[in-house]
Coordinates of C-alpha atoms in Angstrom, one line a residue:
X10 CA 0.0 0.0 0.0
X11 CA 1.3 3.3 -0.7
X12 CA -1.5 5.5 0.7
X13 CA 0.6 6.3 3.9
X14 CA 4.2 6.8 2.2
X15 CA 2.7 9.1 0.0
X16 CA 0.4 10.9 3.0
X17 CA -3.2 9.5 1.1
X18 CA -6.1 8.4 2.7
X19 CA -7.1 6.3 0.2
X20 CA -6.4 4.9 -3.2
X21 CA -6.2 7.8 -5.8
X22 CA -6.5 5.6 -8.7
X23 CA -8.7 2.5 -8.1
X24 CA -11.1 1.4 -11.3
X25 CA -14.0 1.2 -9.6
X26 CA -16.5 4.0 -11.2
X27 CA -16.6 6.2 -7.9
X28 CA -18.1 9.7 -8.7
X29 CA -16.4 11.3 -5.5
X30 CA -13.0 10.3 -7.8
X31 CA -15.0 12.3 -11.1
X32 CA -13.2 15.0 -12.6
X33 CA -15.0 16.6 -15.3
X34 CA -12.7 17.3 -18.2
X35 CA -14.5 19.0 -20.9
X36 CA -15.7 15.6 -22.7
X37 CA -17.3 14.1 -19.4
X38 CA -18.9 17.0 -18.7
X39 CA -20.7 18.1 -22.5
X40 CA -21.5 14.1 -21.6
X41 CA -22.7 14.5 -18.4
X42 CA -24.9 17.6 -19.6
X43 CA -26.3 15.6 -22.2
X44 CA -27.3 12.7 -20.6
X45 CA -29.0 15.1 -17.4
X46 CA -30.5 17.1 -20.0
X47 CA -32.6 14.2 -21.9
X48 CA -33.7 12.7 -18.7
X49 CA -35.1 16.2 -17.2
X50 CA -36.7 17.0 -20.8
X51 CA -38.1 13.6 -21.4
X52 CA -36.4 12.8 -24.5
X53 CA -36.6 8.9 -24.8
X54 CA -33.9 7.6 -26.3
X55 CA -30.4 8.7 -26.0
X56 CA -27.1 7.4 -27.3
X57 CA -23.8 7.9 -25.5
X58 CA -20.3 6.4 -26.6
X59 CA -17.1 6.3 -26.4
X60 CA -14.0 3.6 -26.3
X61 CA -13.0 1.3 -23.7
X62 CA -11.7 2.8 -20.4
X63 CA -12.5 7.1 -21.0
X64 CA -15.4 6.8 -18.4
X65 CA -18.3 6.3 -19.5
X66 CA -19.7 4.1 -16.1
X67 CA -18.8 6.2 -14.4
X68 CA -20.5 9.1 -16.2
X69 CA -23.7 7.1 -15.9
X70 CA -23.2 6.6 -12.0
X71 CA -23.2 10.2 -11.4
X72 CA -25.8 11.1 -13.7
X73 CA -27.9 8.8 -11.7
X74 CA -26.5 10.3 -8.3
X75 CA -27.4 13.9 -9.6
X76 CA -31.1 13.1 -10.2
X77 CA -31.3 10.9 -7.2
X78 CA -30.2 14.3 -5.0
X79 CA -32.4 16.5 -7.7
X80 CA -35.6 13.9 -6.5
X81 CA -35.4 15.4 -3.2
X82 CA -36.5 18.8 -4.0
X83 CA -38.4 17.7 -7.6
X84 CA -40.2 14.7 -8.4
X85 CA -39.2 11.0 -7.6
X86 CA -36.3 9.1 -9.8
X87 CA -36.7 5.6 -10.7
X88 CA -33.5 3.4 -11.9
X89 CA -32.7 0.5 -13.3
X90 CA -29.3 0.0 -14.5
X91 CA -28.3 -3.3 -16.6
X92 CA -25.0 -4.3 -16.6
X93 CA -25.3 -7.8 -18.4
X94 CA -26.5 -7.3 -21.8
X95 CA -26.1 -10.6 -22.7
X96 CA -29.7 -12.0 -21.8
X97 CA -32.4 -13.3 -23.5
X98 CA -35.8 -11.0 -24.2
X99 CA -37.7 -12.6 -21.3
X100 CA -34.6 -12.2 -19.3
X101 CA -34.3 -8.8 -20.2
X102 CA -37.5 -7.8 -19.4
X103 CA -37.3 -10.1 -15.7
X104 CA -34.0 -8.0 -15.0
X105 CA -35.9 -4.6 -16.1
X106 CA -38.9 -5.3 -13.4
X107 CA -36.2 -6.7 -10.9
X108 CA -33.9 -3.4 -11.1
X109 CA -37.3 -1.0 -10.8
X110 CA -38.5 -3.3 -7.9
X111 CA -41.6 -4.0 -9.6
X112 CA -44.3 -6.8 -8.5
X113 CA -44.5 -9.4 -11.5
X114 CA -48.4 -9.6 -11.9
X115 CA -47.7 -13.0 -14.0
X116 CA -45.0 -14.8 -15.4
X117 CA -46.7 -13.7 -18.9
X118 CA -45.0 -11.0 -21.4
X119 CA -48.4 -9.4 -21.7
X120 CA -48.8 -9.1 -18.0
X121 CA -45.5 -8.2 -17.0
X122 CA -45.3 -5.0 -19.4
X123 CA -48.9 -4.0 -18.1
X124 CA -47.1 -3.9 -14.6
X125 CA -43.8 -1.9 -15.6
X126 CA -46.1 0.7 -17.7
X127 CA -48.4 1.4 -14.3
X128 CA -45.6 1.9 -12.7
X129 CA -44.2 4.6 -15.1
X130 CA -47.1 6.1 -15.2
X131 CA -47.9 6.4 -11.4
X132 CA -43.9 7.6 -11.1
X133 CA -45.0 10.3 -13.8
X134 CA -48.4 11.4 -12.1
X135 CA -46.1 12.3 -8.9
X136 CA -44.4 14.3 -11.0
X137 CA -40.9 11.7 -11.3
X138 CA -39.1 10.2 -13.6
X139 CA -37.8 6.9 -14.8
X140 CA -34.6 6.0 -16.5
X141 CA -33.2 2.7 -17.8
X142 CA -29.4 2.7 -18.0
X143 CA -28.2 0.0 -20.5
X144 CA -23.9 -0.1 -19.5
X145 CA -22.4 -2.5 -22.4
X146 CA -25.0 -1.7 -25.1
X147 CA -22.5 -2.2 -28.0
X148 CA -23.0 -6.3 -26.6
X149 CA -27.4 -6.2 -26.8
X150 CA -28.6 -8.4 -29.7
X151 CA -30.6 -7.4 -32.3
X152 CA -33.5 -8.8 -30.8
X153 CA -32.8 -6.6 -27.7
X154 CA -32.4 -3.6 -29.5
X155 CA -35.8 -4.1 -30.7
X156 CA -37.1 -4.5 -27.4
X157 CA -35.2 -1.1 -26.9
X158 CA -37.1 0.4 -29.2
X159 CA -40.8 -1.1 -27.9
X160 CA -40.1 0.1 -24.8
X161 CA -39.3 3.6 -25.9
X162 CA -42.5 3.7 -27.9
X163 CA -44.5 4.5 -24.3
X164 CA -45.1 7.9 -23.9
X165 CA -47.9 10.4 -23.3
X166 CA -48.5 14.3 -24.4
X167 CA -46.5 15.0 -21.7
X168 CA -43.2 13.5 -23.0
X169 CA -41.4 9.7 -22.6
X170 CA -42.5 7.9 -19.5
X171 CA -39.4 6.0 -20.0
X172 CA -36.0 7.9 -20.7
X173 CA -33.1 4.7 -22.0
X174 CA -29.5 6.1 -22.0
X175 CA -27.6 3.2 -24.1
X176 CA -24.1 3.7 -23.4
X177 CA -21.6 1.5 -25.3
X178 CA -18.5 1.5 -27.5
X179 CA -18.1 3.0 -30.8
X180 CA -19.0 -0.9 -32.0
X181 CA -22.6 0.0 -31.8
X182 CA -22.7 2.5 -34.6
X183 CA -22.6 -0.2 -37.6
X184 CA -25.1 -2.2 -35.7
X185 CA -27.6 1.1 -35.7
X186 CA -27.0 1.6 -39.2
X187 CA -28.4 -1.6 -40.6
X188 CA -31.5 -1.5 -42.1
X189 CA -33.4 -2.9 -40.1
X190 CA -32.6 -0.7 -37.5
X191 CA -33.4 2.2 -39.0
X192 CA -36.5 2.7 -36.6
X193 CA -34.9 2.4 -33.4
X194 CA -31.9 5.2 -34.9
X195 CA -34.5 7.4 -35.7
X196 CA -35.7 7.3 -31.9
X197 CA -32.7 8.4 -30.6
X198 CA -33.3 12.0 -29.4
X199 CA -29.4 12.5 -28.3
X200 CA -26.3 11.6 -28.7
X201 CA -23.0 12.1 -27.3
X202 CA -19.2 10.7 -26.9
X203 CA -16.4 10.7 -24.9
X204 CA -12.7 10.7 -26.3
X205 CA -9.0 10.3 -24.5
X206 CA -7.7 13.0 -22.5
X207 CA -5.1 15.9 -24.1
X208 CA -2.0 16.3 -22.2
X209 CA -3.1 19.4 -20.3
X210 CA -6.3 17.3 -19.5
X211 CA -4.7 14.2 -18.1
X212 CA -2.3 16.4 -15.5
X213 CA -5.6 18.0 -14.4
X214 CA -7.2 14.8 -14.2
X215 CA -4.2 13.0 -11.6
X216 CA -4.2 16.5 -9.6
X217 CA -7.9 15.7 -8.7
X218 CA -7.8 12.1 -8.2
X219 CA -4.5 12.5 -5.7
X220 CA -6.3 15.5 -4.1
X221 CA -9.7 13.4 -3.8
X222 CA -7.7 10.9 -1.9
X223 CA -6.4 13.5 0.4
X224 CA -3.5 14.7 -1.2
X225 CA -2.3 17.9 0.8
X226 CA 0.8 18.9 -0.4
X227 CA 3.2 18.5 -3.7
X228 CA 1.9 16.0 -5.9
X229 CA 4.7 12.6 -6.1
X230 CA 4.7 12.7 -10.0
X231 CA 7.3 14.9 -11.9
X232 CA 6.1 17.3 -14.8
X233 CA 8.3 14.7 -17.3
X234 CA 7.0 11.3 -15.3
X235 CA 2.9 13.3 -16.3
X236 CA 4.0 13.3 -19.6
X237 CA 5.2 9.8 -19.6
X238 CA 2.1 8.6 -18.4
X239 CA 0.1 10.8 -20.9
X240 CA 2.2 9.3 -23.8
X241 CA 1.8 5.5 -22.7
X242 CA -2.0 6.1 -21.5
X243 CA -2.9 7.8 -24.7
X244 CA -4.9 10.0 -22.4
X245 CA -7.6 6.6 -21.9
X246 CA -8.6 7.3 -17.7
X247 CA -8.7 3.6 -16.9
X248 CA -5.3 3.6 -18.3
X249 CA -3.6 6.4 -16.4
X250 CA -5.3 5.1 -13.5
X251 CA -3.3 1.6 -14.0
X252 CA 0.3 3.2 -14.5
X253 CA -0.4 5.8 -11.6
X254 CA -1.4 3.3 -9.2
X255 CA 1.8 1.4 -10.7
X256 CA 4.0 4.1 -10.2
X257 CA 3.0 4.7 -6.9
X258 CA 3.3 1.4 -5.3
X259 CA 6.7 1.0 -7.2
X260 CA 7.4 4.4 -5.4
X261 CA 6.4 3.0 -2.1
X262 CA 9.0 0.3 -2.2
X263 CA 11.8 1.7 -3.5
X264 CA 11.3 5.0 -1.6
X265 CA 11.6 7.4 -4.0
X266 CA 9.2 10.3 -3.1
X267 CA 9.1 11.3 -6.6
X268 CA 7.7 9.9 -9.5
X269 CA 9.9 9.6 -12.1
X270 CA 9.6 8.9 -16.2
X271 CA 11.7 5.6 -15.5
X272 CA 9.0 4.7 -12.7
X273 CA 6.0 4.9 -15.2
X274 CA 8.3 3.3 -18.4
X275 CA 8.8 0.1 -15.8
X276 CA 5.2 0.1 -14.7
X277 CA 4.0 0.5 -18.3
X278 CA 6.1 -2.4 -19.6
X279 CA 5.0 -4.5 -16.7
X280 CA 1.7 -4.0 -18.2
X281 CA 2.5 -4.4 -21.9
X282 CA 2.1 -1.0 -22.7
X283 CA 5.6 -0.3 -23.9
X284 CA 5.1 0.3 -27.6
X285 CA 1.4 1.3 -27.7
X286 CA 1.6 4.7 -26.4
X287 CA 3.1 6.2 -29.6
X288 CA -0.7 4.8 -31.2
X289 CA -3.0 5.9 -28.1
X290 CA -1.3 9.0 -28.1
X291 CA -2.1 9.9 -31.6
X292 CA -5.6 9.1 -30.7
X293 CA -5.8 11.5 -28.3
X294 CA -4.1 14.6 -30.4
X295 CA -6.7 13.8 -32.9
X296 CA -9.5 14.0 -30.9
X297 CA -8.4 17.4 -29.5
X298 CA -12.2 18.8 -29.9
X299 CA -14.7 17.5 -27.8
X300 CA -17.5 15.3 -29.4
X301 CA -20.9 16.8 -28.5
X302 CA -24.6 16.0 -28.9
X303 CA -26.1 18.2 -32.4
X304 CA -28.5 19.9 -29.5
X305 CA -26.8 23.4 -28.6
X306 CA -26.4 23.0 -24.9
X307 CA -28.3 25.8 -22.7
X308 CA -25.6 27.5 -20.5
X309 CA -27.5 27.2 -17.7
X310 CA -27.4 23.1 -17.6
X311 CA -23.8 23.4 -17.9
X312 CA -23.8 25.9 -14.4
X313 CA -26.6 23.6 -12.8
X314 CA -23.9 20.8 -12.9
X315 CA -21.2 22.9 -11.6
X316 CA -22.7 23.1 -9.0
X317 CA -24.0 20.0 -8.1
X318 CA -20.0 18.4 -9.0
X319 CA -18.9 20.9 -6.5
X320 CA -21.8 20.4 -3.8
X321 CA -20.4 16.4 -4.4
X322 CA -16.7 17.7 -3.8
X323 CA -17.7 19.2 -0.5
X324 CA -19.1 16.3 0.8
X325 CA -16.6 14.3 -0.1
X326 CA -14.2 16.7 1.9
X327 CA -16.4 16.8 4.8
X328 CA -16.6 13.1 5.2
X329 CA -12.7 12.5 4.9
X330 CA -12.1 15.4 7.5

């Protein structure tokens, strides 16, 4: 462990999808303003993307903890978030009324989508919401994407009663442009993408995770060992999170205080990295611009989210003090 040799009070670079750890570099949070946006509005259907490891689960867990703190003062939230798309349609459906905590009324299809539309549209007569989170949606068959696409048919004159968010990798584009897909793609009311980290983004991005975990006082990594982890990371968060934590334990038992570009080269070979960072890399100085829904963003969902991230931060401060 080298939480206490580097004065930490916990892990700054673990891989579970903790949104105290989230730092909102401009792709996570035109994401993030998206995804809040089309759930409030009561879009349906909304697409979000982006390749393995920049954050997407974990974009999705704070969305959901956002609207869970908005409930308090608005109407109730209802979740369900599927993590195994692999199922079949009855088991899809089964997990659907299992994650909204909804009584079967039968072990019939017929009878079981009666039950999950009362409850949508009791949760919208009180003046809540409900939204289906589908992680891993570049994995759902075609028969589940139809399914998708049924259950975002259900709405009212008031809007969707259920809002989907299908977040996947970039797989999933060539499976919405088939043909037969054609009327599920033209349900999807927004869309949006994540992409790797730049350079400047990626030392921003370790500053917060090392001050999350209670940092209080020069950071361990050297400006060159930040860009050695930038150039073997391409910029990807799960990545930097691997080589950080590397380089920190490897710190820890060779007592070196400071992070240094031979630290992170050692880690990164370790984890077969060596040799891949001149590719990632390019990937991330190509995708420079952020990737952003075709809705213009209002500027005041962007400020409602500062907020709330910073209203997050606090209590994350006050619970470590």
């Amino acid at each position: 462990m080298y939480t206490a040799y580097y004065n930490l009070k916990e892990e700054a670079f673990r891989l579970t999808p903790d949104p105290r750890f989230l730092h909102l570099a401009e792709p996570h949070r035109e994401a993030l303003s998206v995804l809040l946006e089309g759930v409030l509005m009561r879009r349906g259907l909304m697409l979000f993307t982006g390749p393995v490891g920049t954050g997407k689960t974990t974009i999705l867990h704070t969305a959901l903890r956002i609207l869970s703190e908005k409930s308090q003062v608005r109407g109730q939230i209802r979740s369900a978030f599927i993590v195994i798309p692999t199922l079949s349609r009855d088991e899809f459906l089964e997990a659907i009324l299992d994650e909204f905590e909804v009584p079967s009324a039968g072990f019939s299809k017929p009878r079981r989508l009666q039950a999950l539309h009362k409850m949508l549209l009791d949760t919208q007569r009180q003046n809540g919401v409900t939204v289906l989170l589908l992680d891993e949606a570049h994995l759902l068959s075609m028969d589940l994407l139809e399914e998708v696409r049924l259950l975002s048919n259900v709405d009212t004159y008031g809007g969707k009663l259920l809002q989907i968010i299908l977040s996947g990798q970039p797989e999933i584009h060539p499976m919405l442009r088939r043909k037969e897909m054609a009327a599920l793609q033209q349900r999807i009311a927004s869309r949006c993408t994540l992409r790797p980290l730049s350079l400047v983004e990626t030392r921003a991005y370790i500053a917060e995770r090392l001050h999350a975990a209670g940092l209080r006082g020069p950071a361990p990594f050297t400006s060159p060992a930040l860009e050695a982890v930038f150039g073997f990371s391409g910029g990807v968060p799960r990545v930097i999170n691997l080589v950080c934590d590397g380089a920190l334990s490897l710190g820890a038992r060779t007592q070196r205080k400071h992070v240094e570009p031979d630290m992170v080269e050692e880690v990164a070979v370790s984890l077969g990295l060596n040799g891949e960072g001149d590719s990632q890399n390019d990937l991330a100085l190509q995708t420079q611009e952020p990737v952003a829904d075709d809705i213009p963003q209002p500027q005041a969902l962007h400020s409602a989210v500062d907020v709330l991230i910073q209203a997050m931060k606090r209590a994350r401060r006050a619970a470590q003090e």
